[in-house]
XYZ file of C-alpha atoms in Angstrom:
315
model
C -68.845 -1.696 -37.550
C -67.915 -5.237 -37.845
C -69.592 -7.453 -35.237
C -68.763 -11.015 -35.300
C -65.191 -12.082 -35.899
C -64.916 -15.728 -37.358
C -62.270 -18.313 -36.728
C -58.661 -17.338 -37.870
C -58.899 -19.498 -41.101
C -62.080 -17.965 -42.230
C -60.949 -14.399 -41.434
C -57.727 -14.871 -43.244
C -59.442 -16.231 -46.277
C -61.979 -13.508 -46.151
C -59.426 -10.704 -45.711
C -57.428 -11.753 -48.805
C -60.475 -12.073 -51.044
C -62.926 -9.460 -49.849
C -61.215 -5.972 -50.095
C -64.269 -3.987 -48.687
C -64.459 -6.410 -45.448
C -60.744 -5.747 -45.143
C -61.073 -1.995 -45.645
C -63.872 -1.793 -42.970
C -61.906 -3.841 -40.339
C -58.883 -1.760 -40.880
C -60.837 1.569 -40.579
C -62.485 0.363 -37.453
C -59.097 -0.419 -35.814
C -57.461 2.901 -36.977
C -60.515 4.808 -35.456
C -60.002 2.847 -32.128
C -56.377 4.022 -32.280
C -57.042 7.650 -32.848
C -59.731 7.593 -30.063
C -57.444 5.895 -27.554
C -59.772 3.000 -27.540
C -56.922 0.771 -28.477
C -53.800 1.489 -26.686
C -50.541 0.480 -28.306
C -46.829 0.563 -27.577
C -44.766 3.348 -29.149
C -43.406 1.052 -31.874
C -46.953 -0.101 -32.727
C -48.031 3.648 -32.950
C -45.062 4.240 -35.374
C -46.242 1.292 -37.582
C -49.837 2.447 -37.543
C -48.842 5.935 -38.624
C -46.844 4.416 -41.579
C -49.545 1.996 -42.565
C -52.354 4.460 -42.212
C -50.297 6.862 -44.450
C -49.717 4.182 -47.042
C -53.340 3.180 -47.054
C -54.736 6.594 -47.446
C -52.064 8.460 -49.339
C -50.376 5.850 -51.516
C -50.965 7.558 -54.784
C -49.040 10.585 -53.450
C -46.648 8.592 -51.321
C -45.566 6.098 -53.824
C -43.627 8.323 -56.151
C -41.880 10.113 -53.147
C -40.933 6.718 -51.449
C -39.495 5.501 -54.735
C -37.143 8.554 -55.435
C -36.672 10.620 -52.161
C -33.632 10.028 -49.994
C -35.345 11.777 -46.936
C -39.168 12.027 -46.410
C -38.928 14.172 -43.118
C -39.477 17.269 -45.041
C -41.834 15.877 -47.759
C -44.524 13.988 -45.769
C -47.279 16.110 -44.207
C -47.296 15.823 -40.479
C -51.207 16.090 -40.229
C -51.458 13.112 -42.455
C -48.704 11.179 -40.853
C -50.025 11.729 -37.377
C -53.562 11.279 -38.246
C -54.190 8.242 -35.960
C -51.948 9.459 -32.968
C -54.055 10.480 -29.950
C -53.150 13.971 -28.845
C -51.811 12.672 -25.529
C -49.359 10.134 -27.250
C -48.447 12.719 -29.820
C -47.555 15.076 -26.949
C -45.545 12.470 -24.933
C -42.528 12.758 -27.293
C -40.997 15.482 -29.520
C -42.608 15.741 -32.980
C -39.202 15.221 -34.567
C -39.183 11.663 -32.968
C -42.499 10.627 -34.354
C -41.641 11.986 -37.746
C -38.323 10.240 -37.953
C -39.603 6.928 -36.541
C -42.839 6.846 -38.649
C -41.230 7.829 -41.908
C -38.504 5.165 -41.253
C -41.298 2.649 -40.870
C -42.917 4.010 -43.977
C -39.949 3.547 -46.086
C -39.115 0.068 -44.691
C -42.741 -1.143 -45.157
C -42.924 0.375 -48.649
C -39.681 -1.298 -49.573
C -40.869 -4.707 -48.345
C -44.214 -4.215 -50.374
C -42.199 -3.377 -53.502
C -39.803 -6.391 -53.265
C -42.685 -8.813 -52.638
C -44.669 -7.414 -55.737
C -41.373 -7.757 -57.708
C -40.823 -11.354 -56.605
C -44.444 -12.248 -57.903
C -43.728 -10.606 -61.174
C -40.548 -12.453 -61.500
C -42.074 -15.693 -60.664
C -44.926 -15.057 -63.143
C -42.295 -14.175 -65.856
C -40.479 -17.484 -65.139
C -43.838 -19.325 -65.012
C -43.353 -20.292 -61.416
C -46.834 -21.150 -60.047
C -48.380 -18.926 -57.591
C -48.540 -19.539 -54.684
C -44.989 -20.789 -54.690
C -44.143 -24.484 -54.605
C -43.361 -26.175 -51.195
C -39.672 -25.715 -51.433
C -40.025 -21.905 -51.576
C -42.367 -21.583 -48.626
C -39.571 -21.282 -46.034
C -37.908 -18.562 -47.912
C -41.210 -16.675 -48.526
C -41.911 -16.993 -44.719
C -38.860 -15.119 -43.706
C -39.270 -12.414 -46.384
C -43.074 -11.792 -45.992
C -43.506 -12.180 -42.182
C -41.698 -8.948 -41.631
C -44.589 -6.764 -42.426
C -47.553 -9.298 -42.064
C -47.959 -11.272 -45.280
C -49.130 -14.857 -45.073
C -46.913 -17.611 -46.549
C -47.420 -17.653 -50.316
C -49.360 -14.501 -50.343
C -50.045 -13.571 -53.981
C -51.570 -10.092 -53.505
C -49.830 -7.465 -55.560
C -51.837 -4.286 -54.650
C -49.726 -2.187 -52.390
C -52.748 -0.692 -50.505
C -54.206 -4.020 -49.984
C -50.879 -5.507 -48.678
C -50.651 -2.525 -46.374
C -54.159 -3.326 -44.988
C -53.056 -6.983 -44.547
C -49.985 -5.862 -42.491
C -52.219 -3.783 -40.351
C -54.541 -6.853 -39.618
C -51.556 -8.730 -38.493
C -50.727 -5.851 -36.034
C -54.357 -6.014 -34.945
C -54.137 -9.725 -34.287
C -51.208 -9.371 -31.896
C -53.335 -7.392 -29.301
C -55.161 -9.390 -26.580
C -58.268 -7.167 -27.110
C -58.529 -8.275 -30.798
C -61.782 -9.845 -32.063
C -64.005 -9.296 -29.065
C -67.526 -7.785 -29.125
C -67.651 -5.488 -26.007
C -70.449 -4.683 -23.626
C -70.385 -2.370 -20.816
C -71.740 -4.230 -17.838
C -72.046 -3.960 -13.970
C -70.696 -6.960 -12.062
C -72.833 -7.851 -9.225
C -71.091 -7.432 -5.951
C -71.271 -11.085 -5.059
C -69.549 -11.927 -8.421
C -66.491 -9.566 -8.163
C -64.167 -12.012 -6.464
C -64.581 -14.299 -9.518
C -62.806 -11.704 -11.687
C -60.039 -11.027 -9.077
C -59.164 -8.254 -6.812
C -58.302 -5.703 -9.576
C -61.764 -5.883 -11.184
C -63.999 -2.802 -10.850
C -67.795 -3.152 -10.681
C -68.288 -1.441 -14.138
C -66.335 -3.210 -16.725
C -66.057 -4.230 -20.392
C -67.283 -7.796 -21.059
C -65.652 -9.115 -24.208
C -67.029 -12.030 -26.322
C -65.242 -13.795 -29.035
C -64.954 -17.126 -30.761
C -63.214 -19.044 -28.040
C -63.376 -17.024 -24.887
C -65.107 -14.622 -22.644
C -62.836 -11.774 -21.070
C -63.274 -8.780 -18.798
C -61.398 -5.479 -19.390
C -61.247 -2.609 -17.082
C -61.355 1.018 -18.269
C -59.916 3.243 -19.468
C -57.330 1.136 -21.482
C -59.135 -2.074 -21.693
C -56.457 -3.977 -19.859
C -57.596 -7.679 -19.312
C -58.494 -8.631 -15.759
C -60.088 -11.869 -16.307
C -60.218 -14.610 -19.045
C -62.515 -17.799 -19.321
C -62.363 -20.226 -22.403
C -65.850 -20.345 -23.929
C -66.112 -24.061 -23.287
C -66.268 -23.443 -19.523
C -69.695 -21.830 -20.033
C -72.226 -24.229 -18.692
C -75.573 -22.359 -18.631
C -76.767 -18.786 -19.123
C -79.897 -17.439 -17.430
C -81.404 -14.282 -19.003
C -83.655 -11.760 -17.092
C -84.879 -8.408 -18.458
C -81.975 -6.408 -16.819
C -79.415 -9.051 -15.853
C -77.583 -12.131 -17.008
C -76.211 -15.123 -15.017
C -73.478 -17.098 -16.565
C -72.524 -20.476 -15.050
C -68.603 -20.915 -15.514
C -67.736 -24.367 -14.159
C -68.335 -24.237 -10.531
C -68.591 -20.405 -10.462
C -71.763 -18.244 -11.083
C -71.245 -14.777 -12.501
C -74.163 -12.232 -12.422
C -73.963 -9.230 -14.772
C -76.345 -6.290 -14.621
C -77.098 -5.103 -18.218
C -79.995 -3.882 -20.415
C -78.453 -6.087 -23.124
C -78.841 -9.526 -21.691
C -80.645 -11.055 -24.713
C -78.062 -9.754 -27.132
C -75.214 -10.953 -25.008
C -76.598 -14.410 -24.663
C -77.173 -14.676 -28.338
C -73.603 -13.854 -29.097
C -72.300 -16.376 -26.572
C -74.411 -18.940 -28.068
C -73.488 -18.071 -31.639
C -69.726 -18.587 -30.844
C -70.387 -21.770 -28.843
C -72.367 -23.309 -31.851
C -69.701 -21.937 -34.203
C -67.149 -24.143 -32.459
C -69.208 -27.182 -33.557
C -68.475 -26.244 -37.013
C -64.725 -26.122 -36.525
C -64.284 -29.628 -37.954
C -65.416 -28.373 -41.301
C -62.000 -26.436 -41.497
C -59.173 -28.470 -42.825
C -56.506 -26.465 -41.042
C -55.554 -22.814 -40.407
C -54.219 -22.353 -43.754
C -56.249 -24.723 -45.900
C -59.672 -24.516 -47.797
C -62.739 -24.622 -45.827
C -64.457 -27.955 -46.336
C -67.171 -26.998 -47.082
C -67.605 -23.341 -46.763
C -70.088 -21.844 -44.419
C -72.301 -21.007 -47.426
C -72.248 -24.738 -48.412
C -73.234 -26.208 -45.204
C -76.545 -27.919 -45.229
C -79.568 -26.563 -43.427
C -79.219 -28.696 -40.202
C -75.519 -27.375 -39.780
C -76.320 -23.627 -40.361
C -78.931 -23.858 -37.861
C -76.216 -24.264 -35.394
C -75.310 -20.697 -35.884
C -78.910 -19.505 -34.725
C -79.810 -19.113 -31.208
C -82.887 -20.799 -29.813
C -85.824 -18.626 -30.111
C -86.468 -18.950 -26.377
C -83.231 -16.961 -25.708
C -84.520 -14.077 -27.701
C -88.040 -13.915 -26.288
C -88.279 -11.213 -23.712
C -90.193 -12.417 -20.768
C -90.456 -10.916 -17.244
C -89.250 -14.239 -15.777
C -85.895 -15.717 -16.411
C -85.129 -17.542 -19.625
C -82.587 -20.348 -19.074
C -80.769 -21.853 -21.924
C -78.288 -24.764 -21.611
C -75.036 -24.270 -23.863
C -73.483 -27.595 -23.269
């Protein structure tokens, strides 16, 4: 499973150039959908069914989608509903899911084929790829319907379906977090709000800490990462100073959590190396000098397991 999620510019670039990375991220998300770890709206479930079918059955689906006037009787339900949790599938008649998912399937396939046809036409006319500046607004309205980036030049239908799935993933507030199951000390519960249970999911990502309650991982508290002032590590607990508030968490993974918090805080210091959210990395992370790449490593003291507390400043 993917652990660290990097800033959007790096993720977008990596997804378009590393097909295996993209495949693993999509399979992780689809697994979360099927296991009810990721709860979606009905519309999002329909899109997931369609995209999952395209990703895993394109060789069979392509000819059908190109020639059939109706797919309801041709698409196998078991394959189409593969990622629908049983409870969600049972919440509506199967004919509803079949109709909505196949309509989404046809619509997405049509968008993908039109996108590929435009790329081929541009190539035949000698139009540079990505398109020149004057074409970007047109491309934006066409491609954003199913998740392509502006000027996207990918022409593989399965890869395009995966990129569309990533866009769906990114819309969710739970996207991009590393999760840890922790117990909040009774004296700290008020910091998270009245709806926070004692046992809760702590989420860590590039720019924030958040807390999600089971079973659906609905968010109950959110803290920008730049509010973290200090982290104290004990063998079975973690104390996080958030501005004026102090949050004590009971966990056997205190050292791992501290490492991840520090990793993302230090990664923020590298953000000036990114020209903009759609531009080239300058330089890439692989090209950073030794001093800069050391920012991505936690101080050794954070990882040394001692019986006394280990305190590390993250300011």
